[in-house]
PDB file of C-alpha atoms (C1' of nucleotides) in Angstrom:
ATOM      1  CA  MET A   1      25.529 -35.165 -16.729  1.00  0.00           C
ATOM      2  CA  PRO A   2      24.552 -31.905 -18.385  1.00  0.00           C
ATOM      3  CA  GLN A   3      27.885 -30.319 -17.480  1.00  0.00           C
ATOM      4  CA  LEU A   4      26.385 -27.355 -15.713  1.00  0.00           C
ATOM      5  CA  ARG A   5      28.210 -24.131 -16.283  1.00  0.00           C
ATOM      6  CA  ARG A   6      28.988 -22.074 -13.213  1.00  0.00           C
ATOM      7  CA  LYS A   7      26.404 -19.492 -12.270  1.00  0.00           C
ATOM      8  CA  LYS A   8      26.959 -15.955 -13.509  1.00  0.00           C
ATOM      9  CA  VAL A   9      28.483 -14.195 -10.548  1.00  0.00           C
ATOM     10  CA  PRO A  10      29.185 -10.477 -11.121  1.00  0.00           C
ATOM     11  CA  TRP A  11      32.576  -9.170 -10.084  1.00  0.00           C
ATOM     12  CA  THR A  12      32.600  -7.074  -6.935  1.00  0.00           C
ATOM     13  CA  VAL A  13      34.270  -3.691  -6.577  1.00  0.00           C
ATOM     14  CA  GLN A  14      36.797  -5.278  -4.253  1.00  0.00           C
ATOM     15  CA  GLU A  15      37.863  -7.680  -6.933  1.00  0.00           C
ATOM     16  CA  GLU A  16      38.159  -4.975  -9.573  1.00  0.00           C
ATOM     17  CA  GLU A  17      40.124  -2.780  -7.188  1.00  0.00           C
ATOM     18  CA  MET A  18      42.441  -5.574  -6.164  1.00  0.00           C
ATOM     19  CA  LEU A  19      42.897  -6.486  -9.812  1.00  0.00           C
ATOM     20  CA  LYS A  20      43.792  -2.927 -10.774  1.00  0.00           C
ATOM     21  CA  LYS A  21      46.099  -2.537  -7.792  1.00  0.00           C
ATOM     22  CA  GLY A  22      47.693  -5.903  -8.363  1.00  0.00           C
ATOM     23  CA  VAL A  23      48.299  -5.200 -12.037  1.00  0.00           C
ATOM     24  CA  GLN A  24      49.684  -1.738 -11.271  1.00  0.00           C
ATOM     25  CA  LYS A  25      51.880  -3.186  -8.505  1.00  0.00           C
ATOM     26  CA  PHE A  26      53.071  -6.198 -10.500  1.00  0.00           C
ATOM     27  CA  SER A  27      53.009  -6.063 -14.311  1.00  0.00           C
ATOM     28  CA  SER A  28      56.651  -6.639 -15.191  1.00  0.00           C
ATOM     29  CA  ASP A  29      58.188  -7.006 -18.654  1.00  0.00           C
ATOM     30  CA  GLY A  30      54.805  -6.376 -20.184  1.00  0.00           C
ATOM     31  CA  LYS A  31      53.790  -9.715 -18.698  1.00  0.00           C
ATOM     32  CA  PHE A  32      50.876 -10.278 -16.361  1.00  0.00           C
ATOM     33  CA  PRO A  33      51.591 -12.680 -13.499  1.00  0.00           C
ATOM     34  CA  TRP A  34      47.901 -13.313 -12.868  1.00  0.00           C
ATOM     35  CA  LYS A  35      48.975 -16.167 -10.638  1.00  0.00           C
ATOM     36  CA  ASP A  36      50.723 -13.758  -8.264  1.00  0.00           C
ATOM     37  CA  ILE A  37      47.952 -11.200  -8.541  1.00  0.00           C
ATOM     38  CA  LEU A  38      45.367 -13.830  -7.723  1.00  0.00           C
ATOM     39  CA  GLU A  39      47.389 -14.866  -4.689  1.00  0.00           C
ATOM     40  CA  TYR A  40      47.846 -11.214  -3.747  1.00  0.00           C
ATOM     41  CA  GLY A  41      44.080 -10.705  -3.566  1.00  0.00           C
ATOM     42  CA  SER A  42      43.146 -14.257  -2.708  1.00  0.00           C
ATOM     43  CA  SER A  43      41.423 -12.832   0.374  1.00  0.00           C
ATOM     44  CA  VAL A  44      39.133 -10.744  -1.806  1.00  0.00           C
ATOM     45  CA  PHE A  45      38.870 -12.853  -4.930  1.00  0.00           C
ATOM     46  CA  PHE A  46      36.294 -15.626  -5.015  1.00  0.00           C
ATOM     47  CA  SER A  47      37.257 -19.232  -4.502  1.00  0.00           C
ATOM     48  CA  ASP A  48      36.519 -20.081  -8.125  1.00  0.00           C
ATOM     49  CA  ARG A  49      38.372 -17.119  -9.584  1.00  0.00           C
ATOM     50  CA  THR A  50      41.107 -18.329 -11.919  1.00  0.00           C
ATOM     51  CA  THR A  51      43.858 -16.610 -13.876  1.00  0.00           C
ATOM     52  CA  ILE A  52      41.737 -17.005 -17.002  1.00  0.00           C
ATOM     53  CA  ASP A  53      38.850 -15.208 -15.325  1.00  0.00           C
ATOM     54  CA  VAL A  54      41.122 -12.360 -14.201  1.00  0.00           C
ATOM     55  CA  LYS A  55      42.645 -12.028 -17.649  1.00  0.00           C
ATOM     56  CA  ASP A  56      39.215 -12.068 -19.226  1.00  0.00           C
ATOM     57  CA  LYS A  57      37.920  -9.426 -16.827  1.00  0.00           C
ATOM     58  CA  TRP A  58      40.926  -7.231 -17.527  1.00  0.00           C
ATOM     59  CA  ARG A  59      40.481  -7.737 -21.265  1.00  0.00           C
ATOM     60  CA  ASN A  60      36.816  -6.853 -21.169  1.00  0.00           C
ATOM     61  CA  MET A  61      37.553  -3.828 -19.025  1.00  0.00           C
ATOM     62  CA  CYS A  62      40.239  -2.648 -21.422  1.00  0.00           C
ATOM     63  CA  LYS A  63      38.000  -3.137 -24.413  1.00  0.00           C
ATOM     64  CA  VAL A  64      35.273  -1.009 -22.920  1.00  0.00           C
ATOM     65  CA  SER A  65      37.644   1.407 -21.148  1.00  0.00           C
ATOM     66  CA  PRO A  66      41.008   1.945 -22.891  1.00  0.00           C
ATOM     67  CA  LYS A  67      41.878   4.325 -20.068  1.00  0.00           C
ATOM     68  CA  PHE A  68      42.779   1.458 -17.782  1.00  0.00           C
ATOM     69  CA  LYS A  69      45.589   0.281 -20.034  1.00  0.00           C
TER      70      LYS A  69
ATOM     71  C1'  DC B   1      51.665 -19.749 -17.889  1.00  0.00           C
ATOM     72  C1'  DT B   2      49.681 -16.212 -20.960  1.00  0.00           C
ATOM     73  C1'  DA B   3      46.746 -14.763 -24.919  1.00  0.00           C
ATOM     74  C1'  DG B   4      42.800 -15.240 -27.861  1.00  0.00           C
ATOM     75  C1'  DG B   5      38.327 -16.936 -29.434  1.00  0.00           C
ATOM     76  C1'  DG B   6      33.643 -18.776 -28.905  1.00  0.00           C
ATOM     77  C1'  DT B   7      29.393 -19.449 -26.203  1.00  0.00           C
ATOM     78  C1'  DT B   8      25.941 -18.658 -22.451  1.00  0.00           C
ATOM     79  C1'  DA B   9      23.258 -15.863 -19.521  1.00  0.00           C
ATOM     80  C1'  DG B  10      21.304 -11.622 -17.747  1.00  0.00           C
ATOM     81  C1'  DA B  11      19.800  -6.782 -18.636  1.00  0.00           C
ATOM     82  C1'  DC B  12      17.973  -3.183 -21.798  1.00  0.00           C
TER      83       DC B  12
ATOM     84  C1'  DG C   1      16.133  -8.590 -30.546  1.00  0.00           C
ATOM     85  C1'  DT C   2      20.513  -6.587 -29.121  1.00  0.00           C
ATOM     86  C1'  DC C   3      24.551  -5.580 -26.005  1.00  0.00           C
ATOM     87  C1'  DT C   4      27.362  -6.299 -22.107  1.00  0.00           C
ATOM     88  C1'  DA C   5      29.585  -9.323 -18.564  1.00  0.00           C
ATOM     89  C1'  DA C   6      31.238 -13.742 -17.504  1.00  0.00           C
ATOM     90  C1'  DC C   7      32.742 -18.625 -18.199  1.00  0.00           C
ATOM     91  C1'  DC C   8      35.015 -22.392 -20.803  1.00  0.00           C
ATOM     92  C1'  DC C   9      38.334 -24.284 -24.317  1.00  0.00           C
ATOM     93  C1'  DT C  10      42.239 -24.037 -27.341  1.00  0.00           C
ATOM     94  C1'  DA C  11      46.649 -22.330 -29.001  1.00  0.00           C
ATOM     95  C1'  DG C  12      51.378 -20.297 -28.516  1.00  0.00           C
TER      96       DG C  12
END
DNA sequence: CTAGGGTTAGAC
DNA sequence: GTCTAACCCTAG
């Protein structure tokens, strides 16, 4: 059992857009309800997309583009 | 549940 | 060989 890591699937524009919209719509008390955001765009987000993935994507995006924060 | 860190894989 | 994007694990 070589514990295969999931394949590297690039994020689509739909996911990034839904993430941005969700964060701009939600984002209360400086907290990020990724759970709600994920549910909000569950129709666009992949089936394996987790709150950790969303947070990581947002973090990476912010690191490379401080304009989003 | 959210935040941060470390590692792997693909592109340059 | 290096950098960016993504995935997994741990800590608060």
